PDB file of C-alpha atoms and ligand atoms in Angstrom:
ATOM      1  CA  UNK A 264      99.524  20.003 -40.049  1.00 68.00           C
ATOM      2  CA  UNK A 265      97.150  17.495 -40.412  1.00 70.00           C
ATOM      3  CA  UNK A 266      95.325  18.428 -37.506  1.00 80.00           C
ATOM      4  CA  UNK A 267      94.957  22.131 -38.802  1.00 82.00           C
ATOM      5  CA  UNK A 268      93.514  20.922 -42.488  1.00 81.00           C
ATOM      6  CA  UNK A 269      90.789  19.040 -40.112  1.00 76.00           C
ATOM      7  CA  UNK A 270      89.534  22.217 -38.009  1.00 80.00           C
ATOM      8  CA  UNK A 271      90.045  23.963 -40.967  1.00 80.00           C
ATOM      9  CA  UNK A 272      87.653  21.270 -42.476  1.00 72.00           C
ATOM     10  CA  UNK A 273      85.085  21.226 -39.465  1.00 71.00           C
ATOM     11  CA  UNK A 274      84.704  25.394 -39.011  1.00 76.00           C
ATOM     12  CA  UNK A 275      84.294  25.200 -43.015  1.00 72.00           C
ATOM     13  CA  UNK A 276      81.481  22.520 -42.387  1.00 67.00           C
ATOM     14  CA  UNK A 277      80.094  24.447 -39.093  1.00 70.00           C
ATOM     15  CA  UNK A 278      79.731  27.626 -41.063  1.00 75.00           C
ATOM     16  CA  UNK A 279      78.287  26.722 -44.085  1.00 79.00           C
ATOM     17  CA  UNK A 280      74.798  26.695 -45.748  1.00 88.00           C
ATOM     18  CA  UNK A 281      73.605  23.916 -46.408  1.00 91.00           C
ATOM     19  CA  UNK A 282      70.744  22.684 -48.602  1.00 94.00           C
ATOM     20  CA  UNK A 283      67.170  21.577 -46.924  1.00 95.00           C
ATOM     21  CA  UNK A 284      64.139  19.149 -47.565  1.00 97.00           C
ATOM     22  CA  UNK A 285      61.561  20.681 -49.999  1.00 97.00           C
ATOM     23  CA  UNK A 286      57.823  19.615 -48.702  1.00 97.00           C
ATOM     24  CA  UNK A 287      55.102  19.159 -50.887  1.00 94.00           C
ATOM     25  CA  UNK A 288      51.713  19.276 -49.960  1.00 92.00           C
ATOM     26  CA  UNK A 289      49.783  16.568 -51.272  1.00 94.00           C
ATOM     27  CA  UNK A 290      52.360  13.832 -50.074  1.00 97.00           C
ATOM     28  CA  UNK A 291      50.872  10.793 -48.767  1.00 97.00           C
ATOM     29  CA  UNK A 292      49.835   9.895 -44.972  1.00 96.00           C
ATOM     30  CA  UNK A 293      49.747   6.199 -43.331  1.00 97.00           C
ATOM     31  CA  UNK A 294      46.256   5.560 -41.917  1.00 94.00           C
ATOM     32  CA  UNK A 295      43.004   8.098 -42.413  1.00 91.00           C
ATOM     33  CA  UNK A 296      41.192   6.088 -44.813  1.00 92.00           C
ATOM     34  CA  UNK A 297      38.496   5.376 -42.354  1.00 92.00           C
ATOM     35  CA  UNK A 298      37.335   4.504 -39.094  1.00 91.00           C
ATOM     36  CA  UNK A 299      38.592   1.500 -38.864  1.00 91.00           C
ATOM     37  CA  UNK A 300      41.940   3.418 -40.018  1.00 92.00           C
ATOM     38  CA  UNK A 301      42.550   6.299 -38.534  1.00 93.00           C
ATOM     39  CA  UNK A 302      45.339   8.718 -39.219  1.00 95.00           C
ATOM     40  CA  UNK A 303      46.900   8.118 -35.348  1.00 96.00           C
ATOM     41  CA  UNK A 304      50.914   8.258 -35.701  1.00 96.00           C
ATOM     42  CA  UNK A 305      52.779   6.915 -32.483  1.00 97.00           C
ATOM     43  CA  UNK A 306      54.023   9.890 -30.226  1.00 98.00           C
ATOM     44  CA  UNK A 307      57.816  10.538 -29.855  1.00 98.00           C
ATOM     45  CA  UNK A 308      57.475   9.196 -26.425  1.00 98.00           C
ATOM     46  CA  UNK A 309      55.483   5.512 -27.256  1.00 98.00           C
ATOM     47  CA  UNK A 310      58.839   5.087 -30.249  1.00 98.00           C
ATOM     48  CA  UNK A 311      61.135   5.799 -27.426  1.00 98.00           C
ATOM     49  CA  UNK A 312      59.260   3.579 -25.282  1.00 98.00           C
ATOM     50  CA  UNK A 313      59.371   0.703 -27.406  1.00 98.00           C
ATOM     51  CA  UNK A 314      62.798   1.603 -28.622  1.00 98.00           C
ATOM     52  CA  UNK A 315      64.260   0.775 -24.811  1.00 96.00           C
ATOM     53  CA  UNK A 316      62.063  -2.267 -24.405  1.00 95.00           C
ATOM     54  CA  UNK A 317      63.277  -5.939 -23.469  1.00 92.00           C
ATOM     55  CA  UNK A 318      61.046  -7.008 -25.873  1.00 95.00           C
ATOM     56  CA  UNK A 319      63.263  -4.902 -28.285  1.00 96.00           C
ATOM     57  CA  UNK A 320      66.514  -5.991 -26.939  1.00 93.00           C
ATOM     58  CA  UNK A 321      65.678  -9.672 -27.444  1.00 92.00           C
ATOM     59  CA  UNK A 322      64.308  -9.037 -30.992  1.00 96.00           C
ATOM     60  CA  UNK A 323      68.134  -7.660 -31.865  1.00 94.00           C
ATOM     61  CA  UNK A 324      69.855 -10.187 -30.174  1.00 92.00           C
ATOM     62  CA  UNK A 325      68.058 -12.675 -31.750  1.00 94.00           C
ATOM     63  CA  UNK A 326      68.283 -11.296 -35.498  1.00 96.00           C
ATOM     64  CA  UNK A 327      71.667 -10.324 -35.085  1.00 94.00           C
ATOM     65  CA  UNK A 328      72.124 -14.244 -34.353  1.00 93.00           C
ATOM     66  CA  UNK A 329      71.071 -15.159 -37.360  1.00 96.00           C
ATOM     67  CA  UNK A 330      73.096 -12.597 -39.667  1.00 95.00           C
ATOM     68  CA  UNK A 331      76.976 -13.584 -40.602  1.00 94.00           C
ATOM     69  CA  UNK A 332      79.018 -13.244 -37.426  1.00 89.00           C
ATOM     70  CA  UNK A 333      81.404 -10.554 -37.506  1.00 86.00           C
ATOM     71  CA  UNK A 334      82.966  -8.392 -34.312  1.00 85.00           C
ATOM     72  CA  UNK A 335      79.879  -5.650 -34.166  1.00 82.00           C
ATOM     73  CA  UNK A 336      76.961  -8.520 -34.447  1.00 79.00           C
ATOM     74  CA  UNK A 337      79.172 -10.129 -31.239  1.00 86.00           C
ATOM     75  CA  UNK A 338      79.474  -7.301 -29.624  1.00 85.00           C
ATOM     76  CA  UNK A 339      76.121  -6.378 -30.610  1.00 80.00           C
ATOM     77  CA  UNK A 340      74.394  -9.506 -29.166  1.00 83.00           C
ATOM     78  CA  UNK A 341      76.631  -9.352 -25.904  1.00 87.00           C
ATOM     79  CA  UNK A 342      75.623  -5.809 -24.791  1.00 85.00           C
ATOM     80  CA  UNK A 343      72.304  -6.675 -25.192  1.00 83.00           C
ATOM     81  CA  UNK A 344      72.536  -9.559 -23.489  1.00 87.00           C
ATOM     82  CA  UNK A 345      74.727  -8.100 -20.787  1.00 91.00           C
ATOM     83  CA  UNK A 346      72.412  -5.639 -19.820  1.00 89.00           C
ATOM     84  CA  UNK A 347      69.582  -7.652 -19.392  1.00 87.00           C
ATOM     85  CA  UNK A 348      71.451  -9.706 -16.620  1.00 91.00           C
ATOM     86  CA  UNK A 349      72.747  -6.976 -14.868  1.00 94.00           C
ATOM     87  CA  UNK A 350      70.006  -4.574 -14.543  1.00 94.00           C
ATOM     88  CA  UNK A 351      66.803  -7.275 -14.982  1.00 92.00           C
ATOM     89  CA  UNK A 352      63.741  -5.157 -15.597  1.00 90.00           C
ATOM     90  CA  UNK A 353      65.494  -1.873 -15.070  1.00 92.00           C
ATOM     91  CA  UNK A 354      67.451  -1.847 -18.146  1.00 91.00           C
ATOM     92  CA  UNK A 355      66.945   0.522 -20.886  1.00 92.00           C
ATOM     93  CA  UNK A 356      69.008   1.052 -23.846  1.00 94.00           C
ATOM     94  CA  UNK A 357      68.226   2.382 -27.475  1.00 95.00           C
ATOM     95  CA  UNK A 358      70.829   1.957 -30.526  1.00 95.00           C
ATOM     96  CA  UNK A 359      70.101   2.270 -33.978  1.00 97.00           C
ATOM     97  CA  UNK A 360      68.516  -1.654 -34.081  1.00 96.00           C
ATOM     98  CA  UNK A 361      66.158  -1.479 -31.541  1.00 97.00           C
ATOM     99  CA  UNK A 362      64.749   1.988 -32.925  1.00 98.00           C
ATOM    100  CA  UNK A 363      64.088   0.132 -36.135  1.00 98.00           C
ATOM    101  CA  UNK A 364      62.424  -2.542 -34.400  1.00 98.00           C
ATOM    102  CA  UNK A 365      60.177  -0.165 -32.869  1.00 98.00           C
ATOM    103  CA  UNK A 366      59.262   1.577 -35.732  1.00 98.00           C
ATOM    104  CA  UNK A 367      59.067  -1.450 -37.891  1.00 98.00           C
ATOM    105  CA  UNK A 368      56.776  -2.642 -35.026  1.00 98.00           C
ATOM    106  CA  UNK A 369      54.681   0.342 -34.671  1.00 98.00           C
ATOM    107  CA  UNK A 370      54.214   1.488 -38.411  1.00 98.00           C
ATOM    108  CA  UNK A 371      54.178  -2.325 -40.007  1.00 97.00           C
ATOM    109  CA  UNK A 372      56.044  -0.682 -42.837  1.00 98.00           C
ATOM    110  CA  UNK A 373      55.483  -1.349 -46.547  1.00 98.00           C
ATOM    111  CA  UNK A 374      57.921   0.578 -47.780  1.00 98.00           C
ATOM    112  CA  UNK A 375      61.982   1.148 -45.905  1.00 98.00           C
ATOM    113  CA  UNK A 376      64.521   3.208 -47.411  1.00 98.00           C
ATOM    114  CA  UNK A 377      67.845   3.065 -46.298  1.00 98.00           C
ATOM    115  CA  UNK A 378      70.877   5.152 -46.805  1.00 98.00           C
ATOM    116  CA  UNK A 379      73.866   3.435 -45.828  1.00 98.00           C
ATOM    117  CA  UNK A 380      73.300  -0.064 -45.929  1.00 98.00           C
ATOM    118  CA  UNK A 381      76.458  -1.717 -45.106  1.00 96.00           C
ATOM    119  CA  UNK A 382      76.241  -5.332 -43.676  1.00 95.00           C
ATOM    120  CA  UNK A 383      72.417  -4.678 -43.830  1.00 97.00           C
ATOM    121  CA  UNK A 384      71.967  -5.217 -39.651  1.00 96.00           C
ATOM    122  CA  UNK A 385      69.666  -2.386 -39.665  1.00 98.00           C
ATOM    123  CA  UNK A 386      67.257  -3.763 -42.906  1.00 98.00           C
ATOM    124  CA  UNK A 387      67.605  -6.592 -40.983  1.00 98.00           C
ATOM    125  CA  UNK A 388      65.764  -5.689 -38.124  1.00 98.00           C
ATOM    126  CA  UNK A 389      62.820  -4.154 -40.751  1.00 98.00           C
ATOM    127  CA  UNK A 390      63.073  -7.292 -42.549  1.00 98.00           C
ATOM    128  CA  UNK A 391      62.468  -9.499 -38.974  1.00 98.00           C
ATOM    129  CA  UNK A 392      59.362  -7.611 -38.267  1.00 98.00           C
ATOM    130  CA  UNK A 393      58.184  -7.400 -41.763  1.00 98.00           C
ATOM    131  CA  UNK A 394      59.305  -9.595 -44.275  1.00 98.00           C
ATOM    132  CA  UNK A 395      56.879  -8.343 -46.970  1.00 98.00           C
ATOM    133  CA  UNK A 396      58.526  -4.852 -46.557  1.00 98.00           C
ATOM    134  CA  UNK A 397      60.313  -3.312 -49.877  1.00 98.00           C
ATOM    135  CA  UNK A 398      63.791  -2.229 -48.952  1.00 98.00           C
ATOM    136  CA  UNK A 399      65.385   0.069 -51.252  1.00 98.00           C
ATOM    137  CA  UNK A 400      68.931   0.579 -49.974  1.00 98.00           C
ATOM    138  CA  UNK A 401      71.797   2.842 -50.856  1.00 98.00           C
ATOM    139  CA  UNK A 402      75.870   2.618 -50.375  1.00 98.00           C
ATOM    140  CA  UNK A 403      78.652   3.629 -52.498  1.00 97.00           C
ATOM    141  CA  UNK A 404      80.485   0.263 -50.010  1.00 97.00           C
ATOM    142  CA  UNK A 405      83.457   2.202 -49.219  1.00 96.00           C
ATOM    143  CA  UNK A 406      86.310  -0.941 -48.867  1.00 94.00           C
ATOM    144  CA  UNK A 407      86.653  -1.907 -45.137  1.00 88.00           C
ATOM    145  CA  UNK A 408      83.913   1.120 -43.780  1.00 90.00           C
ATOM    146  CA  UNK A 409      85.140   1.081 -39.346  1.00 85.00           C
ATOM    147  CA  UNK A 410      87.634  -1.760 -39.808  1.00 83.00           C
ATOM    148  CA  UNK A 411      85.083  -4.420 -40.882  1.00 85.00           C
ATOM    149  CA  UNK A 412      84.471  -5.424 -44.931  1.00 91.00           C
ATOM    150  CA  UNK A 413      81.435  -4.045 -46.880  1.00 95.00           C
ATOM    151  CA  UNK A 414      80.716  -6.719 -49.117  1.00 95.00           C
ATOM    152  CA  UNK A 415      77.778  -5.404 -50.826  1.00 97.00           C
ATOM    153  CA  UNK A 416      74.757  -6.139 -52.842  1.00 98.00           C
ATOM    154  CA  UNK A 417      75.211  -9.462 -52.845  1.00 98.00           C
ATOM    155  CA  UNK A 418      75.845  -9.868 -49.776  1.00 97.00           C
ATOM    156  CA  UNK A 419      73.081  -7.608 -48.319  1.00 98.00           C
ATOM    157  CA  UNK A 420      70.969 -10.204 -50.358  1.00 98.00           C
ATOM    158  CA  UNK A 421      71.943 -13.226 -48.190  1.00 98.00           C
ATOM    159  CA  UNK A 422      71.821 -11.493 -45.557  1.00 98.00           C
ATOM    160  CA  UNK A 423      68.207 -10.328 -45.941  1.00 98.00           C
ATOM    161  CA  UNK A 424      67.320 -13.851 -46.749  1.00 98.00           C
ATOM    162  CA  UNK A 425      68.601 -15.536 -43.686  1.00 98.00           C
ATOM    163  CA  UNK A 426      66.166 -13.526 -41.616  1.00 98.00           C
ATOM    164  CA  UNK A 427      63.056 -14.284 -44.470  1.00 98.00           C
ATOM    165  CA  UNK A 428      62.989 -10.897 -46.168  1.00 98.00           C
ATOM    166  CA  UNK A 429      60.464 -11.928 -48.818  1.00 98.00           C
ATOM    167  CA  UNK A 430      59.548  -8.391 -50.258  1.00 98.00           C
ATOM    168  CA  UNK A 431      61.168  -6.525 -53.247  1.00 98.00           C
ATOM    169  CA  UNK A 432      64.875  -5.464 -52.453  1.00 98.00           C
ATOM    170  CA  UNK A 433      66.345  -2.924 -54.426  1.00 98.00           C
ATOM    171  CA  UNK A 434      70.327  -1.818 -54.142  1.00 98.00           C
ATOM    172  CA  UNK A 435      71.537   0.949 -56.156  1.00 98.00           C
ATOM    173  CA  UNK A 436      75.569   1.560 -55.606  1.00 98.00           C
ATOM    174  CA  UNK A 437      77.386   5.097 -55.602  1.00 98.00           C
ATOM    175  CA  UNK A 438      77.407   8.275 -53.832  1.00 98.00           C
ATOM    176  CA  UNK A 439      73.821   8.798 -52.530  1.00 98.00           C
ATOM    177  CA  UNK A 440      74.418  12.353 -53.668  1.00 98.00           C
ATOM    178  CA  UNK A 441      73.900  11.491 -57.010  1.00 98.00           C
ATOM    179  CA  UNK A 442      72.189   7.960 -56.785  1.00 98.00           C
ATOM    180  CA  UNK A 443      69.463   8.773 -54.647  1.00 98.00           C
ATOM    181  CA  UNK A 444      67.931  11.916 -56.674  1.00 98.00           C
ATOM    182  CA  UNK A 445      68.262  10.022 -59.768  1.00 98.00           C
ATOM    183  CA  UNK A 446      66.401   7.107 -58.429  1.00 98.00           C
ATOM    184  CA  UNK A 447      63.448   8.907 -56.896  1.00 98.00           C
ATOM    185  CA  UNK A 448      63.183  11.427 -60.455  1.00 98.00           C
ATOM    186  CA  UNK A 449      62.451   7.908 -61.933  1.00 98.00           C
ATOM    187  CA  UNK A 450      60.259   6.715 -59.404  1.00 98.00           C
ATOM    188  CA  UNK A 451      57.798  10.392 -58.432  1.00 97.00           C
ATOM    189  CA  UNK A 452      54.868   8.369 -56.589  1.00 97.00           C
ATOM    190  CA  UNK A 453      57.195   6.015 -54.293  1.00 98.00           C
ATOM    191  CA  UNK A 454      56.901   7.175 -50.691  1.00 98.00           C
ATOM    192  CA  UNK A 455      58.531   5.610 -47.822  1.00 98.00           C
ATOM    193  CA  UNK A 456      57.305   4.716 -44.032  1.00 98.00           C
ATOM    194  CA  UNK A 457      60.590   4.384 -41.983  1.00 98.00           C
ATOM    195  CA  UNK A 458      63.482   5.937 -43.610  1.00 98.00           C
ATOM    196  CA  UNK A 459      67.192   5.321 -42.205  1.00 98.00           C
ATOM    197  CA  UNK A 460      69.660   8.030 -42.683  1.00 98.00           C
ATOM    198  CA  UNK A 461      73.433   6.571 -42.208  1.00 98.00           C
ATOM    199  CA  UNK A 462      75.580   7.022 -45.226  1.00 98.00           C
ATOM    200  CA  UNK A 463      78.358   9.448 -45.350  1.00 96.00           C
ATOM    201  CA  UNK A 464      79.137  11.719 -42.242  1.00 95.00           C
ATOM    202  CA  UNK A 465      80.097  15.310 -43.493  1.00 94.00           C
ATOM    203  CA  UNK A 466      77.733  17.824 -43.246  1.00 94.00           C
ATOM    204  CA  UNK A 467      77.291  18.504 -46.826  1.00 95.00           C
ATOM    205  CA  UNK A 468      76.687  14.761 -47.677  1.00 97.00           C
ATOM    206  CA  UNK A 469      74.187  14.083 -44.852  1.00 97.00           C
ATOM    207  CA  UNK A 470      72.629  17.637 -45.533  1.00 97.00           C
ATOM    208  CA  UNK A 471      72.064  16.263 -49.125  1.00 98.00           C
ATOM    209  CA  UNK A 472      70.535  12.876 -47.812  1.00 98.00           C
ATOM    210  CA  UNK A 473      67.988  14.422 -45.469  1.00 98.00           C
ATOM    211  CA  UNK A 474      66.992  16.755 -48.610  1.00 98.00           C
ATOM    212  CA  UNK A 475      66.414  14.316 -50.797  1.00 98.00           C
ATOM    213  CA  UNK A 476      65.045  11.890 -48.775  1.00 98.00           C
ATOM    214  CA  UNK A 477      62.563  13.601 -46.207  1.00 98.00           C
ATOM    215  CA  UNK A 478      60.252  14.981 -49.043  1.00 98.00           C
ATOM    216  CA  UNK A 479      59.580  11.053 -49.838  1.00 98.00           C
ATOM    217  CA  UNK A 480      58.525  10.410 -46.036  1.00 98.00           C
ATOM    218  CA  UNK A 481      54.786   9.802 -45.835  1.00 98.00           C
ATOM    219  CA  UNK A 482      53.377  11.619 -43.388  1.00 98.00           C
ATOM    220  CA  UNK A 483      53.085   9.799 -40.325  1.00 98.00           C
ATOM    221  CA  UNK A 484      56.577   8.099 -41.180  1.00 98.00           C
ATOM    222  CA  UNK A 485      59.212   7.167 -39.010  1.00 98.00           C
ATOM    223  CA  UNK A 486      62.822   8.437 -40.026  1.00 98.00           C
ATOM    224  CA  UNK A 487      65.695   7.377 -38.264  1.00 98.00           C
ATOM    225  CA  UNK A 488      69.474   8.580 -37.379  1.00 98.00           C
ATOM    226  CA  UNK A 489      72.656   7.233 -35.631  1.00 97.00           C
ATOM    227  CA  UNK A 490      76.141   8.460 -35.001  1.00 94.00           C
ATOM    228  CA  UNK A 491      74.695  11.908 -33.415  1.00 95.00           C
ATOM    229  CA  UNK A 492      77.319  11.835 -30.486  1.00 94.00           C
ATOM    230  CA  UNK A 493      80.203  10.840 -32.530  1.00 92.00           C
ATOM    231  CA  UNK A 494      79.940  13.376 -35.618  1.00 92.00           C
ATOM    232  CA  UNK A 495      79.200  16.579 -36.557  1.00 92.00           C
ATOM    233  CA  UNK A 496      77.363  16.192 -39.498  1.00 93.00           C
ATOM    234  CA  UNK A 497      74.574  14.035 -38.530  1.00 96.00           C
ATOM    235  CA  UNK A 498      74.227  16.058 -35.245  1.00 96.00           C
ATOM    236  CA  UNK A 499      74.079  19.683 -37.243  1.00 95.00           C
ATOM    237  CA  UNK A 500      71.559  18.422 -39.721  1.00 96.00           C
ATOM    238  CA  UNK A 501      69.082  16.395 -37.575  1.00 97.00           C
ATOM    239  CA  UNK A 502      69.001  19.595 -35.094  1.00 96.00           C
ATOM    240  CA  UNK A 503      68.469  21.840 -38.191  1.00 96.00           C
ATOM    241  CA  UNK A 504      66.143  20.111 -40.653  1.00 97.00           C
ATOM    242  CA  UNK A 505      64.534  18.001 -37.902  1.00 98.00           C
ATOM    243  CA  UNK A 506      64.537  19.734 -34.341  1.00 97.00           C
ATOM    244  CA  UNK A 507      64.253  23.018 -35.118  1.00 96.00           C
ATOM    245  CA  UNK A 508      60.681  22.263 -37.992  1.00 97.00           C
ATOM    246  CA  UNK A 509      57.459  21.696 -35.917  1.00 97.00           C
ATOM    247  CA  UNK A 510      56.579  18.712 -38.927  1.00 97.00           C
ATOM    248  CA  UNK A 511      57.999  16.605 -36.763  1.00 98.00           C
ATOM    249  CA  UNK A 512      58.148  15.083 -33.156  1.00 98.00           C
ATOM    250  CA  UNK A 513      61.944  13.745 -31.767  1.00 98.00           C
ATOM    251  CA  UNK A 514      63.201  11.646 -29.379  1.00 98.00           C
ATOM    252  CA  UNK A 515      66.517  10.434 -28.578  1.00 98.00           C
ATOM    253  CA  UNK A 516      69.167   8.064 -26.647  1.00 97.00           C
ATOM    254  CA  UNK A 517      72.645   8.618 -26.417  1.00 93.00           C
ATOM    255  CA  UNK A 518      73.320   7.784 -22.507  1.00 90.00           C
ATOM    256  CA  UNK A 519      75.554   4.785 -24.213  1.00 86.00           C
ATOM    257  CA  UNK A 520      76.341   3.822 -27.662  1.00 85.00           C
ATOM    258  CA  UNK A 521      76.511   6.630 -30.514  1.00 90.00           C
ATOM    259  CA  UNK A 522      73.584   8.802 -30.256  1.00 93.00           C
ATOM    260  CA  UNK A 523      70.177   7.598 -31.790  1.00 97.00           C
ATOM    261  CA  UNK A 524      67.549   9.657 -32.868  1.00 98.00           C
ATOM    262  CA  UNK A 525      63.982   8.762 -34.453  1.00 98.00           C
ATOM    263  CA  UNK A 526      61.447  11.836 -35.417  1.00 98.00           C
ATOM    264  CA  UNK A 527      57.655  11.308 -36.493  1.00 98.00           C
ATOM    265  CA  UNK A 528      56.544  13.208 -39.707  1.00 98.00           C
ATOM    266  CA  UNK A 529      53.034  14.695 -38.451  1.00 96.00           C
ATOM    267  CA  UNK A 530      52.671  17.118 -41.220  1.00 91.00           C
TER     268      UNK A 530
HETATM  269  C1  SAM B  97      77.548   3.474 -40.701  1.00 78.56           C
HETATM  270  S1  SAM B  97      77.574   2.516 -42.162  1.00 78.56           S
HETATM  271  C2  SAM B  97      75.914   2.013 -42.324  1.00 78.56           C
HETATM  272  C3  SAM B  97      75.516   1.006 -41.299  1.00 78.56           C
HETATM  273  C4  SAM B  97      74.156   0.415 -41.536  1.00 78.56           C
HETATM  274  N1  SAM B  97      73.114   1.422 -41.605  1.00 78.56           N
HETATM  275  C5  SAM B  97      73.839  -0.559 -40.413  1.00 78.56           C
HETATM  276  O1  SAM B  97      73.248  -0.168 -39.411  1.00 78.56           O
HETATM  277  O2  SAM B  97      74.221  -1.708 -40.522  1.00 78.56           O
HETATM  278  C6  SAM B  97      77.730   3.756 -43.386  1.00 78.56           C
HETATM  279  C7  SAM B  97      77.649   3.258 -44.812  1.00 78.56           C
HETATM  280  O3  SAM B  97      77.542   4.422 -45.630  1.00 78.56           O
HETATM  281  C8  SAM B  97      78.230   4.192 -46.832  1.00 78.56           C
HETATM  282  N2  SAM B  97      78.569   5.500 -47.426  1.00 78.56           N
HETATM  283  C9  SAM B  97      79.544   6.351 -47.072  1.00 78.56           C
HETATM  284  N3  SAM B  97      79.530   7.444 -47.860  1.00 78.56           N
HETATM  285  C10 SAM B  97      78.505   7.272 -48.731  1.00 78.56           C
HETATM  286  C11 SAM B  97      77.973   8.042 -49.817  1.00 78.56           C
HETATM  287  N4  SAM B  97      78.474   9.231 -50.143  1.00 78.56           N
HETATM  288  N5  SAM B  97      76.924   7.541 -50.511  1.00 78.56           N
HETATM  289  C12 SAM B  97      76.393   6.332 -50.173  1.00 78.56           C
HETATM  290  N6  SAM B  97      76.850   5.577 -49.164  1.00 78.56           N
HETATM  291  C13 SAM B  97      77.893   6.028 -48.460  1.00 78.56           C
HETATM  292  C14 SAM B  97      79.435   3.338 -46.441  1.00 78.56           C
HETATM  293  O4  SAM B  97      79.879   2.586 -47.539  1.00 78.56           O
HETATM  294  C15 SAM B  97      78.859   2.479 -45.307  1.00 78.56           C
HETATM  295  O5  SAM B  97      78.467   1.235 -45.812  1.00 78.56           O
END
């Protein structure tokens, strides 16, 4: 039976509409004020580059060393590690961390938004490469999210610190349905350069997310996606709202792990 309500659940979720980013026109773009700043956003292909780099690998392993050990920052830090031995020069992997690393790298980012914080290893990585960076992060911290805690705020705090996030941290708890859209009505002229989409899974939820969210991405932005092999959701919406709209430029890993993706904004 309870196999049933969930295809039931999934066709439901395959068929329906969903709602989509709303562009406006005179939203901001990093670089173009001048010669010596010229509007040049990396292509798909230098991201993915530097997402599958040894210099990225070691940058994870080594920030994910510093966070509060738990079984994913292990196993994290391992795999990494791992690799590197086996395959010397010849390895290449991409996850979530080292896609933030290499947008955080690329872009220098002033401004990260997150949705779906967690245990913060993913601001962590943006907070390694730039401390200064504001990180405005959203979770409702559902209890024990993949069989691990989900502290919260506070915690996300400390965590931040003990890589030397120095910038302005902001943490606003509940659904990001409801919490994001309220925040950004109250805040019209913040814009974001790397944005991380990784709260809820469902296609409604994540369909919501991208909506609210992508509008805010300054052109020339980095936004970022996980979990694209392992659920439905993220995989329907980033093809729809991000493959399928020639704004933006795509690449993607998901030989191992759970399917990363990272698109460039170019219009
Ligand atoms: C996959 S985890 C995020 C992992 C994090 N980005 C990282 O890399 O460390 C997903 C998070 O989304 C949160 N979440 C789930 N549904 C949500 C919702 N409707 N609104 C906001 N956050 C939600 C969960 O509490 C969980 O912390």
């Amino acid at each position: 039976m309870a196999s049933l309500i969930n295809r039931i659940r999934l066709t439901r979720d395959r068929l329906r509409p969903f709602v989509r980013p709303r562009y406006e026109s005179d939203t901001p773009k990093i670089g173009g004020t001048g010669p010596l700043d010229p509007y040049l956003p990396p292509t798909a292909e230098t991201l993915g580059a530097a997402a599958v780099s040894h210099e990225a690998s070691e940058a994870v392993q080594k920030t994910l060393s510093k966070l509060t050990q738990n079984r994913d920052a292990q196993a994290g830090q391992v795999w990494h590690a791992m690799g590197r031995d086996k395959y010397g020069p010849h390895w290449r992997f991409a996850d979530q961390l080292t896609l933030l690393w290499a947008a955080s790298t690329l872009l220098k980012p002033t401004t990260y938004l997150e949705i779906g914080v967690c245990r913060a290893r993913s601001a962590a990585m943006v907070a390694a490469v730039r401390p200064q960076c504001a990180i405005y992060g959203f979770d409702l911290w559902v209890p024990d999210y993949a069989g691990g805690p989900n502290p919260g705020p506070e915690f996300v705090q400390e965590e931040l610190a003990r890589v030397g996030h120095e910038g302005n941290l902001v943490l606003e708890s509940g659904d990001s349905r409801t919490t994001l859209p309220a925040f950004l009505e109250r805040h019209p002229d913040l814009y974001f350069d790397v944005i991380t989409i990784d709260g809820a899974k469902s296609v409604p939820v994540v369909a919501s997310d991208y909506a609210n969210a992508l509008p805010r991405l300054k052109v020339g932005g980095i936004v970022v996606t996980d979990d694209l092999v392992l659920f439905q959701g993220p995989r329907r919406i980033w093809d729809a709202v991000i493959e399928r709209d020639a704004r933006f430029v795509s690449w993607e890993f998901r030989d191992a792990g759970f399917g990363v993706a990272g698109a460039i904004r170019g219009s």
